[in-house]
Short mmCIF file of C-alpha atoms and ligand atoms in Angstrom, two decimals:
data_model
loop_
_atom_site.label_atom_id
_atom_site.label_comp_id
_atom_site.label_asym_id
_atom_site.label_seq_id
_atom_site.Cartn_x
_atom_site.Cartn_y
_atom_site.Cartn_z
CA LEU A 184 81.84 -9.35 117.29
CA LEU A 185 81.25 -11.93 119.28
CA LEU A 186 78.96 -12.84 121.64
CA PRO A 187 80.76 -14.65 124.48
CA LEU A 188 78.21 -17.06 126.38
CA ALA A 189 80.22 -18.42 129.55
CA VAL A 190 83.34 -18.55 129.91
CA THR A 191 84.31 -22.70 131.24
CA THR A 192 86.99 -24.47 131.84
CA GLY A 193 87.24 -27.17 129.87
CA SER A 194 85.33 -28.88 132.12
CA ALA A 195 82.58 -28.28 129.82
CA ALA A 196 80.19 -30.79 130.32
CA SER A 197 79.58 -31.15 127.23
CA GLY A 198 81.73 -32.64 124.65
CA PRO A 199 81.56 -32.59 120.81
CA ALA A 200 81.57 -35.79 119.47
CA PRO A 201 79.51 -36.44 117.02
CA GLY A 202 78.41 -32.57 116.04
CA PRO A 203 79.66 -30.41 115.36
CA ILE A 204 83.34 -28.86 116.26
CA THR A 205 82.39 -26.71 118.87
CA VAL A 206 86.01 -24.08 120.65
CA ASP A 207 85.42 -26.83 123.53
CA SER A 208 86.66 -29.58 121.16
CA VAL A 209 90.76 -29.20 122.02
CA VAL A 210 92.81 -31.56 123.16
CA PRO A 211 94.55 -30.84 126.00
CA ALA A 212 92.09 -28.14 127.88
CA PRO A 213 92.92 -24.99 126.70
CA ALA A 214 92.14 -22.99 130.04
CA GLU A 215 90.34 -20.48 129.49
CA VAL A 216 87.84 -20.42 127.03
CA VAL A 217 84.30 -18.90 125.52
CA PRO A 218 82.75 -19.91 123.16
CA SER A 219 80.28 -17.44 120.88
CA ARG A 220 77.29 -17.70 118.54
CA ALA A 221 78.60 -15.36 115.90
CA ALA A 222 79.32 -17.33 112.50
CA PRO A 223 82.60 -18.79 112.25
CA PHE A 224 85.61 -18.06 110.36
CA ARG A 225 85.04 -20.05 106.79
CA ILE A 226 88.82 -21.08 104.79
CA THR A 227 88.36 -19.82 100.57
CA ALA A 228 90.72 -19.57 98.19
CA THR A 229 91.55 -15.73 99.48
CA THR A 230 92.24 -16.36 103.23
CA VAL A 231 95.59 -15.05 103.90
CA ILE A 232 97.74 -16.26 106.51
CA THR A 233 99.75 -12.98 107.89
CA ALA A 234 102.71 -12.77 109.82
CA THR A 235 106.00 -10.84 110.22
CA GLY A 236 109.53 -11.48 111.64
CA ALA A 237 109.99 -14.81 113.74
CA ALA A 238 106.26 -15.66 113.53
CA VAL A 239 106.51 -15.95 109.06
CA PRO A 240 108.34 -19.84 110.52
CA VAL A 241 105.30 -20.61 112.18
CA ALA A 242 103.02 -19.25 109.59
CA GLU A 243 104.73 -20.89 106.19
CA GLN A 244 103.76 -23.94 109.41
CA LEU A 245 100.70 -23.58 109.82
CA ALA A 246 99.97 -22.83 106.16
CA ALA A 247 101.40 -26.06 104.68
CA ALA A 248 99.30 -27.96 107.01
CA LEU A 249 95.94 -26.47 105.77
CA ARG A 250 96.76 -26.11 102.27
CA PRO A 251 96.77 -30.24 101.27
CA ALA A 252 92.88 -30.83 102.11
CA THR A 253 92.10 -27.35 101.22
CA GLY A 254 93.57 -27.10 98.10
CA HIS A 255 93.44 -22.93 98.45
CA PRO A 256 96.82 -20.72 98.30
CA LEU A 257 96.80 -20.00 101.47
CA PRO A 258 100.04 -17.02 101.24
CA VAL A 259 102.09 -16.33 104.37
CA ARG A 260 101.77 -12.52 103.96
CA ALA A 261 102.78 -9.34 106.06
CA ALA A 262 99.19 -7.94 105.65
CA GLY A 263 95.77 -8.76 104.27
CA GLY A 264 92.43 -10.24 104.35
CA PRO A 265 90.50 -11.86 105.37
CA ALA A 266 93.05 -13.42 107.41
CA ILE A 267 94.55 -16.24 109.75
CA GLU A 268 96.79 -13.33 111.57
CA LEU A 269 99.89 -14.82 113.67
CA ARG A 270 100.61 -11.40 115.79
CA LEU A 271 103.93 -11.62 118.58
CA ASN A 272 102.78 -9.08 121.34
CA ALA A 273 104.16 -5.79 121.37
CA ALA A 274 104.65 -5.89 124.88
CA ALA A 275 104.40 -8.93 126.36
CA ASP A 276 100.76 -10.67 128.33
CA PRO A 277 102.24 -11.66 131.28
CA TRP A 278 99.69 -14.31 131.93
CA LEU A 279 100.46 -16.03 128.86
CA GLY A 280 104.21 -16.39 129.73
CA ASP A 281 106.67 -18.36 126.78
CA GLU A 282 104.04 -20.43 125.53
CA GLY A 283 100.80 -19.81 125.69
CA TYR A 284 99.02 -17.99 123.51
CA ARG A 285 95.47 -15.76 122.73
CA LEU A 286 92.98 -16.90 120.43
CA GLU A 287 89.92 -14.92 118.90
CA ILE A 288 88.18 -16.56 116.53
CA GLY A 289 85.04 -14.19 114.29
CA ALA A 290 83.83 -14.19 111.09
CA GLY A 291 86.11 -11.94 110.19
CA GLY A 292 89.49 -13.23 110.94
CA VAL A 293 91.09 -15.60 113.29
CA ALA A 294 93.93 -13.70 115.38
CA LEU A 295 96.52 -15.80 117.76
CA ARG A 296 98.63 -13.41 119.76
CA ALA A 297 101.01 -15.24 121.96
CA ASN A 298 104.63 -13.19 123.88
CA ARG A 299 106.27 -15.97 122.00
CA PRO A 300 106.78 -18.04 118.37
CA ALA A 301 106.41 -21.37 121.09
CA GLY A 302 103.09 -19.41 121.89
CA LEU A 303 102.48 -18.89 118.58
CA PHE A 304 102.84 -22.77 117.48
CA ALA A 305 100.70 -24.55 120.31
CA GLY A 306 97.89 -21.65 118.68
CA THR A 307 97.96 -23.25 115.43
CA GLN A 308 97.78 -27.12 116.56
CA THR A 309 94.89 -25.82 118.74
CA VAL A 310 93.33 -24.01 115.45
CA ARG A 311 94.08 -27.53 113.35
CA GLN A 312 91.50 -29.90 115.91
CA LEU A 313 89.06 -27.03 115.95
CA LEU A 314 89.18 -27.21 111.90
CA PRO A 315 87.17 -30.66 110.50
CA PRO A 316 89.13 -33.80 110.24
CA GLN A 317 89.26 -34.16 106.57
CA ILE A 318 92.14 -31.41 107.41
CA GLU A 319 93.92 -34.26 107.76
CA ALA A 320 93.70 -35.88 104.50
CA THR A 321 96.62 -35.28 102.36
CA SER A 322 94.70 -34.55 99.44
CA VAL A 323 92.18 -31.88 98.50
CA ARG A 324 89.10 -33.08 99.72
CA ARG A 325 85.11 -30.92 99.96
CA ALA A 326 85.20 -29.76 103.25
CA ASP A 327 83.15 -27.37 104.74
CA TRP A 328 86.33 -25.50 106.58
CA THR A 329 85.09 -23.42 108.63
CA VAL A 330 86.34 -22.36 112.50
CA PRO A 331 84.07 -21.56 114.93
CA ALA A 332 83.78 -18.42 116.34
CA GLY A 333 85.12 -18.29 120.38
CA VAL A 334 88.16 -16.83 122.38
CA ILE A 335 90.51 -19.13 123.24
CA ARG A 336 93.17 -18.15 126.42
CA ASP A 337 96.04 -21.18 126.55
CA ARG A 338 98.64 -21.44 128.92
CA PRO A 339 100.01 -24.56 129.99
CA ARG A 340 100.49 -25.21 133.56
CA PHE A 341 103.87 -27.20 134.55
CA PRO A 342 106.94 -26.13 132.43
CA TYR A 343 107.36 -29.97 130.82
CA ARG A 344 104.99 -32.03 129.17
CA GLY A 345 107.74 -34.80 127.82
CA ALA A 346 107.62 -37.81 126.34
CA MET A 347 110.21 -40.56 125.96
CA LEU A 348 111.34 -43.27 123.36
CA ASP A 349 114.09 -45.35 124.29
CA LEU A 350 115.98 -46.64 121.18
CA ALA A 351 118.14 -49.03 123.05
CA ARG A 352 116.60 -51.26 122.83
CA HIS A 353 115.12 -51.67 119.46
CA PHE A 354 116.51 -48.64 117.47
CA HIS A 355 114.43 -46.83 115.58
CA PRO A 356 115.67 -45.02 112.70
CA PRO A 357 115.62 -40.61 112.80
CA ALA A 358 112.29 -40.96 110.16
CA ASP A 359 110.17 -42.28 112.97
CA VAL A 360 111.46 -40.36 115.49
CA LYS A 361 109.79 -37.29 113.47
CA ARG A 362 106.28 -39.11 113.06
CA TYR A 363 106.52 -38.92 116.62
CA ILE A 364 107.76 -35.56 116.96
CA ASP A 365 104.58 -34.72 115.06
CA GLU A 366 102.64 -36.57 115.90
CA ILE A 367 103.12 -36.00 120.29
CA SER A 368 103.83 -32.10 119.05
CA ARG A 369 100.18 -31.27 118.68
CA PHE A 370 99.92 -32.16 121.22
CA LYS A 371 101.57 -29.04 122.48
CA ILE A 372 104.48 -31.90 124.00
CA ASN A 373 107.79 -29.59 124.32
CA TYR A 374 109.89 -32.25 125.50
CA LEU A 375 111.14 -36.12 123.65
CA HIS A 376 113.49 -37.98 125.41
CA LEU A 377 115.82 -39.89 124.51
CA HIS A 378 116.90 -43.14 125.77
CA LEU A 379 119.91 -43.67 123.55
CA THR A 380 122.24 -46.51 125.26
CA ASP A 381 121.18 -49.86 127.43
CA ASP A 382 122.71 -52.62 128.17
CA GLN A 383 121.68 -54.17 124.65
CA GLY A 384 122.64 -51.56 122.53
CA TRP A 385 124.77 -48.50 122.32
CA ARG A 386 122.93 -45.91 119.82
CA ILE A 387 124.69 -42.82 120.15
CA GLU A 388 127.68 -41.84 117.88
CA ILE A 389 130.69 -40.82 120.36
CA ASP A 390 134.54 -38.80 119.36
CA GLY A 391 136.74 -41.17 120.21
CA TRP A 392 135.59 -44.03 121.24
CA PRO A 393 133.94 -45.65 117.38
CA ARG A 394 133.60 -49.29 119.47
CA LEU A 395 130.47 -47.86 121.23
CA THR A 396 127.82 -48.07 118.04
CA THR A 397 130.35 -50.51 115.64
CA VAL A 398 130.45 -53.09 118.10
CA GLY A 399 127.63 -51.62 121.00
CA GLY A 400 124.67 -51.46 118.20
CA GLY A 401 123.54 -54.31 118.53
CA PRO A 402 120.45 -55.68 117.83
CA GLY A 403 118.51 -54.70 120.43
CA THR A 404 115.92 -57.46 122.28
CA GLY A 405 114.92 -60.50 120.63
CA VAL A 406 115.89 -63.18 117.80
CA ARG A 407 115.86 -62.17 115.41
CA GLY A 408 118.07 -60.13 115.46
CA LEU A 409 115.93 -56.82 113.72
CA GLY A 410 116.59 -54.35 116.15
CA GLY A 411 120.49 -52.39 114.87
CA GLY A 412 121.64 -48.70 114.03
CA HIS A 413 122.95 -46.17 116.06
CA LEU A 414 122.58 -41.86 115.54
CA THR A 415 125.14 -39.91 113.77
CA GLN A 416 126.04 -37.09 115.70
CA ASP A 417 124.86 -35.68 112.51
CA ASP A 418 121.87 -37.71 112.23
CA TYR A 419 121.26 -36.20 116.66
CA ARG A 420 121.36 -33.19 115.20
CA ASP A 421 119.06 -33.23 112.76
CA LEU A 422 117.02 -34.38 115.29
CA VAL A 423 117.51 -31.64 117.29
CA ARG A 424 116.88 -29.48 114.40
CA TYR A 425 113.65 -31.28 113.23
CA ALA A 426 111.85 -31.29 116.78
CA ALA A 427 113.28 -27.76 117.24
CA GLU A 428 110.64 -26.40 114.22
CA ARG A 429 107.94 -28.24 116.31
CA TYR A 430 108.10 -26.68 119.47
CA VAL A 431 109.75 -29.32 121.37
CA THR A 432 113.42 -30.59 123.03
CA ILE A 433 115.49 -32.62 123.04
CA VAL A 434 116.64 -34.75 125.87
CA PRO A 435 119.16 -37.27 125.57
CA GLU A 436 120.01 -40.01 127.90
CA VAL A 437 122.79 -42.34 128.69
CA ASP A 438 122.51 -44.67 131.53
CA MET A 439 124.81 -45.54 133.60
CA PRO A 440 126.31 -46.86 136.01
CA GLY A 441 123.93 -49.97 135.25
CA HIS A 442 122.65 -50.44 132.12
CA VAL A 443 125.64 -50.01 130.03
CA ASN A 444 126.46 -53.72 128.95
CA ALA A 445 126.57 -52.62 125.73
CA ALA A 446 129.15 -50.19 126.52
CA GLN A 447 131.22 -52.86 127.55
CA VAL A 448 131.21 -55.68 124.81
CA ALA A 449 132.40 -52.89 123.09
CA TYR A 450 134.94 -52.35 125.93
CA PRO A 451 135.86 -54.02 128.29
CA GLU A 452 138.31 -51.94 130.08
CA LEU A 453 134.94 -50.35 131.09
CA THR A 454 134.58 -54.16 133.76
CA CYS A 455 136.53 -54.37 136.44
CA ASP A 456 138.04 -57.73 135.38
CA GLY A 457 138.58 -56.02 132.14
CA VAL A 458 136.71 -59.26 130.19
CA ALA A 459 133.66 -58.86 127.17
CA PRO A 460 130.74 -59.95 128.84
CA ARG A 461 128.39 -61.12 126.19
CA PRO A 462 126.07 -59.46 124.27
CA ARG A 463 122.94 -59.59 125.42
CA THR A 464 119.40 -59.04 123.68
CA ASP A 465 117.24 -60.91 126.18
CA ILE A 466 115.10 -58.03 128.55
CA ARG A 467 116.36 -58.55 132.03
CA VAL A 468 117.90 -55.21 133.90
CA GLY A 469 120.14 -54.50 136.66
CA TYR A 470 122.84 -56.87 135.55
CA SER A 471 125.53 -54.81 134.33
CA SER A 472 127.66 -51.51 136.04
CA LEU A 473 130.76 -49.71 135.49
CA CYS A 474 133.78 -49.71 137.55
CA THR A 475 133.57 -46.70 139.59
CA GLY A 476 136.42 -47.65 141.18
CA LYS A 477 138.95 -47.29 137.94
CA GLU A 478 139.48 -43.78 136.00
CA VAL A 479 138.78 -44.93 132.67
CA THR A 480 135.18 -44.97 133.81
CA TYR A 481 135.61 -40.76 134.11
CA ARG A 482 137.21 -41.01 131.49
CA PHE A 483 134.78 -42.04 129.57
CA ALA A 484 131.57 -40.44 131.08
CA GLU A 485 133.51 -37.00 130.65
CA ASP A 486 133.79 -37.77 127.19
CA VAL A 487 130.30 -38.53 126.86
CA ILE A 488 129.14 -35.99 128.10
CA ARG A 489 130.61 -33.12 126.56
CA GLN A 490 129.60 -34.47 123.83
CA LEU A 491 125.76 -34.67 123.98
CA ALA A 492 126.34 -31.87 125.90
CA ALA A 493 127.82 -29.91 122.65
CA LEU A 494 125.51 -31.29 120.50
CA THR A 495 122.52 -29.98 122.68
CA PRO A 496 120.97 -27.26 122.57
CA GLY A 497 118.27 -27.85 125.46
CA PRO A 498 118.74 -27.52 129.23
CA TYR A 499 118.33 -31.16 130.10
CA LEU A 500 121.03 -34.38 129.89
CA HIS A 501 119.80 -37.23 131.48
CA LEU A 502 122.52 -39.34 133.27
CA GLY A 503 120.36 -42.70 133.79
CA GLY A 504 121.08 -43.70 137.19
CA ASP A 505 118.16 -46.57 137.58
CA GLU A 506 118.72 -50.31 138.40
CA ALA A 507 122.01 -50.23 139.44
CA HIS A 508 121.48 -53.96 141.64
CA SER A 509 125.18 -55.04 140.75
CA THR A 510 126.98 -51.30 141.64
CA GLY A 511 127.47 -51.21 145.70
CA HIS A 512 125.28 -49.43 147.14
CA ALA A 513 128.11 -46.38 148.65
CA ASP A 514 129.77 -46.78 145.18
CA TYR A 515 126.77 -45.83 143.36
CA LEU A 516 126.21 -42.84 145.36
CA ALA A 517 130.31 -41.83 144.82
CA PHE A 518 129.91 -42.54 141.22
CA GLU A 519 126.59 -40.01 140.93
CA GLN A 520 128.76 -37.02 143.00
CA ARG A 521 131.08 -37.07 140.42
CA VAL A 522 129.38 -37.27 137.62
CA LEU A 523 126.55 -35.16 137.95
CA PRO A 524 128.22 -32.87 138.70
CA LEU A 525 130.09 -33.25 135.17
CA VAL A 526 126.62 -31.77 133.74
CA ALA A 527 126.42 -28.55 134.96
CA ARG A 528 130.65 -28.57 134.18
CA TYR A 529 129.31 -28.29 130.47
CA GLY A 530 126.29 -25.65 130.98
CA LYS A 531 123.42 -28.72 131.27
CA ILE A 532 121.46 -29.05 134.10
CA ALA A 533 121.49 -32.48 135.30
CA TYR A 534 119.24 -35.66 135.51
CA GLY A 535 117.93 -38.88 136.02
CA TRP A 536 115.64 -41.73 137.72
CA GLN A 537 114.49 -41.98 140.38
CA GLU A 538 117.48 -43.74 142.39
CA ILE A 539 120.08 -40.42 142.08
CA ALA A 540 117.48 -39.03 145.11
CA GLU A 541 120.22 -40.52 147.25
CA ALA A 542 122.86 -38.51 146.40
CA PRO A 543 123.41 -35.49 147.58
CA ALA A 544 124.80 -34.22 144.25
CA ALA A 545 121.23 -34.07 143.00
CA THR A 546 119.30 -31.25 144.80
CA GLY A 547 120.62 -29.03 141.97
CA ALA A 548 119.39 -32.37 139.30
CA VAL A 549 115.82 -32.79 137.98
CA ILE A 550 114.61 -36.11 138.71
CA GLN A 551 112.24 -38.46 137.28
CA TYR A 552 109.74 -40.59 139.45
CA TRP A 553 108.82 -43.56 138.04
CA ALA A 554 107.60 -45.81 140.77
CA ALA A 555 104.37 -47.15 140.62
CA THR A 556 104.39 -46.18 144.12
CA ARG A 557 103.03 -42.56 145.74
CA ASP A 558 106.25 -43.22 147.86
CA SER A 559 109.62 -42.29 147.36
CA PRO A 560 111.03 -41.07 150.90
CA PRO A 561 114.61 -40.12 149.21
CA VAL A 562 112.80 -37.65 146.72
CA ALA A 563 110.59 -35.84 149.34
CA ALA A 564 113.91 -35.26 150.94
CA ALA A 565 115.51 -34.33 147.58
CA ALA A 566 112.72 -32.01 146.27
CA ALA A 567 112.54 -30.53 150.15
CA ALA A 568 116.50 -29.91 149.48
CA GLY A 569 115.67 -27.85 146.17
CA ALA A 570 115.05 -31.05 143.19
CA LYS A 571 112.83 -30.61 140.72
CA VAL A 572 110.74 -34.06 140.05
CA VAL A 573 109.62 -35.27 136.73
CA LEU A 574 106.18 -37.70 137.52
CA SER A 575 105.97 -40.69 134.99
CA PRO A 576 105.22 -43.31 137.85
CA ALA A 577 105.65 -47.09 135.45
CA ASP A 578 101.64 -47.50 136.94
CA ARG A 579 99.98 -44.52 134.59
CA THR A 580 102.80 -43.08 132.45
CA TYR A 581 104.12 -45.48 131.18
CA LEU A 582 103.16 -46.48 127.22
CA ASP A 583 104.98 -49.50 127.18
CA MET A 584 103.32 -50.79 129.26
CA GLN A 585 99.86 -53.10 128.06
CA TYR A 586 96.18 -52.05 127.70
CA ASP A 587 95.17 -55.02 129.33
CA LEU A 588 96.39 -58.43 128.93
CA LEU A 589 95.20 -58.92 125.37
CA THR A 590 97.41 -55.97 123.86
CA PRO A 591 100.27 -57.85 121.28
CA GLY A 592 103.47 -55.79 122.66
CA GLY A 593 104.37 -53.96 126.12
CA LEU A 594 104.68 -55.11 129.57
CA HIS A 595 102.98 -55.58 132.35
CA TRP A 596 105.25 -55.42 135.40
CA ALA A 597 103.46 -52.29 136.68
CA GLY A 598 99.90 -53.18 135.57
CA THR A 599 97.72 -53.11 132.93
CA ILE A 600 97.20 -49.41 131.78
CA GLU A 601 93.47 -47.96 130.13
CA VAL A 602 93.56 -45.03 128.48
CA ASP A 603 91.19 -43.78 131.99
CA ALA A 604 94.01 -44.40 134.57
CA ALA A 605 96.94 -42.84 132.31
CA TYR A 606 94.33 -40.37 132.81
CA GLY A 607 93.32 -40.25 136.58
CA TRP A 608 95.36 -38.71 138.59
CA ASP A 609 97.55 -35.59 139.36
CA PRO A 610 100.89 -34.52 139.19
CA ALA A 611 101.14 -32.56 141.40
CA THR A 612 99.73 -34.50 144.68
CA TRP A 613 101.16 -37.79 143.75
CA ALA A 614 104.48 -38.14 144.74
CA ARG A 615 103.67 -38.41 149.39
CA GLY A 616 106.37 -35.45 150.49
CA VAL A 617 106.37 -33.59 146.75
CA PRO A 618 104.69 -30.38 146.59
CA ALA A 619 103.33 -28.58 143.63
CA GLU A 620 106.07 -26.38 143.39
CA ALA A 621 108.36 -29.17 143.84
CA VAL A 622 107.02 -30.51 140.46
CA LEU A 623 108.67 -29.55 136.45
CA GLY A 624 106.26 -31.79 134.63
CA VAL A 625 104.93 -34.78 133.24
CA GLU A 626 107.15 -37.23 131.15
CA ALA A 627 105.16 -40.89 129.46
CA PRO A 628 108.38 -43.06 129.04
CA LEU A 629 107.72 -45.75 125.23
CA TRP A 630 110.09 -48.77 126.65
CA SER A 631 111.25 -50.69 123.18
CA GLU A 632 112.08 -53.88 123.55
CA THR A 633 108.64 -55.51 122.70
CA LEU A 634 108.96 -53.02 120.50
CA ARG A 635 110.00 -52.78 117.16
CA ASP A 636 108.20 -51.42 114.23
CA TYR A 637 106.91 -47.82 114.33
CA GLY A 638 103.47 -49.06 114.11
CA ARG A 639 103.40 -50.46 117.39
CA ILE A 640 105.31 -47.28 119.61
CA GLU A 641 102.12 -45.70 117.87
CA PHE A 642 99.55 -48.51 119.25
CA GLN A 643 101.02 -48.06 122.96
CA ALA A 644 101.01 -44.21 122.76
CA PHE A 645 97.44 -43.10 121.87
CA PRO A 646 95.01 -42.90 123.18
CA ARG A 647 96.70 -42.85 126.02
CA LEU A 648 99.39 -40.02 125.23
CA PRO A 649 96.88 -37.22 124.94
CA ALA A 650 96.27 -37.91 128.42
CA ILE A 651 99.27 -37.91 130.12
CA ALA A 652 99.21 -34.27 128.15
CA GLU A 653 96.49 -33.20 129.27
CA LEU A 654 97.49 -33.91 132.70
CA GLY A 655 100.60 -31.56 132.11
CA TRP A 656 98.77 -28.54 129.73
CA SER A 657 95.15 -28.01 131.41
CA PRO A 658 94.61 -26.30 134.78
CA ARG A 659 94.00 -28.79 138.31
CA ALA A 660 90.11 -27.27 136.76
CA ALA A 661 89.79 -28.98 134.05
CA HIS A 662 90.24 -32.64 135.10
CA ASP A 663 87.07 -34.59 133.64
CA TRP A 664 87.10 -37.62 132.35
CA THR A 665 83.37 -37.50 130.92
CA SER A 666 84.54 -34.04 128.45
CA PHE A 667 87.79 -35.32 127.80
CA ARG A 668 86.92 -39.05 127.11
CA GLU A 669 83.97 -37.10 124.99
CA ARG A 670 87.07 -34.48 123.43
CA LEU A 671 88.69 -38.35 122.61
CA GLY A 672 86.46 -40.05 121.06
CA ALA A 673 86.38 -37.49 118.78
CA TYR A 674 89.85 -36.63 118.19
CA GLY A 675 90.17 -40.56 116.80
CA ARG A 676 89.07 -39.56 113.15
CA ARG A 677 91.79 -37.10 112.08
CA TRP A 678 94.03 -40.55 113.41
CA THR A 679 92.58 -42.30 111.57
CA ARG A 680 92.69 -39.80 108.04
CA ARG A 681 96.60 -39.65 108.81
CA GLY A 682 96.67 -43.41 109.27
CA VAL A 683 97.73 -43.70 112.59
CA HIS A 684 98.04 -47.01 114.40
CA PHE A 685 95.84 -45.89 117.30
CA TYR A 686 94.08 -48.71 120.38
CA ARG A 687 90.24 -47.95 119.80
CA SER A 688 89.96 -48.50 124.09
CA PRO A 689 86.54 -49.89 124.50
CA ARG A 690 86.11 -47.05 127.68
CA ILE A 691 86.01 -43.90 124.54
CA ARG A 692 83.28 -44.14 122.16
CA TRP A 693 85.14 -43.60 118.87
CA SER A 694 82.92 -41.63 116.06
C1 LIG B 70 111.95 -50.63 133.85
S1 LIG B 70 111.63 -48.30 134.47
C2 LIG B 70 113.61 -49.60 133.41
C3 LIG B 70 113.72 -49.93 132.58
C4 LIG B 70 112.58 -50.34 131.37
C5 LIG B 70 111.41 -50.64 132.55
C6 LIG B 70 110.24 -51.65 131.24
C7 LIG B 70 113.55 -47.71 134.21
C8 LIG B 70 114.37 -46.55 134.95
N1 LIG B 70 113.83 -48.40 134.45
O1 LIG B 70 115.10 -50.52 132.02
O2 LIG B 70 112.95 -50.86 130.41
O3 LIG B 70 111.64 -51.04 132.94
O4 LIG B 70 109.66 -51.27 131.54
#
């Protein structure tokens, strides 16, 4: 059936744009691709999608994605053909792990196999990219719905591939967060970190502390007073569920002991002098601090941690810890020694920005590296003592940085970041003294001081987010700017058809 030509590890020199779609057109690049000269599979009115058991919900999502543009019924059935067949392996293939998949495409059908539903979901994202870009249309289009023949064996390089949205500086309603989840899950991003609290706003309802959201859910940054709002606990649960259906795990962050002005406006007892500070809408950082000597601080922290842990099925709970410039260093370390272990008490793994690295309790935590330098001796020491590290170097992964100084939104304190810079580094060797074994993965944060509308968020995220996704998913051997820029250039047509407001970087030949 299949005539393998050559195994390529993504470095497939000749990219697809603007020619026909081939099996090596995918972003992020799969681990192994074997193109075939055999005839492609063609989706027609008689095609069925077959699945049983836990594979059915993934098959239903694939069918829902393919029906609008093809206009074909694509029923999900236990058996039949010609088929796109989704099947969970009876005996696990250890190479594939929890998120890998094997995809075999020939004229007679498409066979997608994985050990777990997450792997099937990843495989269906690959299948979508192998169809013509008209597949993105929401109404029937005329196209030759072929999937090129070949075999893909794929699995992620790192277990953690994250994106972060800042809901605090401007609140972004659940509908926008869901659109973002839809977009990032196409690139096999599997964690969405929500920065829920900061000086300008507190965006998650906490029982027993109602003023956090009635008073602290203020307008965010800027003078227009437009960034207000908060998530109820039901909103949050609904987002967790929506994300989980797309194999994205939500990581909640409440930032402390700094970045707490909004909480202190609502509850002045969280300051040392008991006096409420003024609400803030500017973008300065580093001026607020919880009062580390007061017991109410720890009652507050524990209430928040307990409730967020109960709302969050995922393993991680992020306690911030960054830029606490108005907390004394000894007080800071004492605070972290007390609150980081609370996360474990409520069944989660503590996670924090790299400043937590100096607290001894951080050796059991995940540390998010954000410096725009490659040196952090405290992070290296914590990693040597057992901490895991997520790489978010600001000068490579911060999606709020401008592309160039003409970008309408965004900041440039860590420099401007074009898509080639976002792509051109290696998470396993980036932070000096942090060995590859300590690297859990990568994350692309998007801070929203200057970004109110969802369109601006898309513009900052795309096309840099897929660059970070490829660093997290694809094997090091597949890292190849020439290949990536061609695959990305061809991908632009899909964003255009979906109405995604992306930045047409001049470094890419958009086809
Ligand atoms: C630094 S990086 C911050 C945030 C800002 C961001 C803007 C980090 C952990 N803290 O408070 O929003 O820069 O780029």
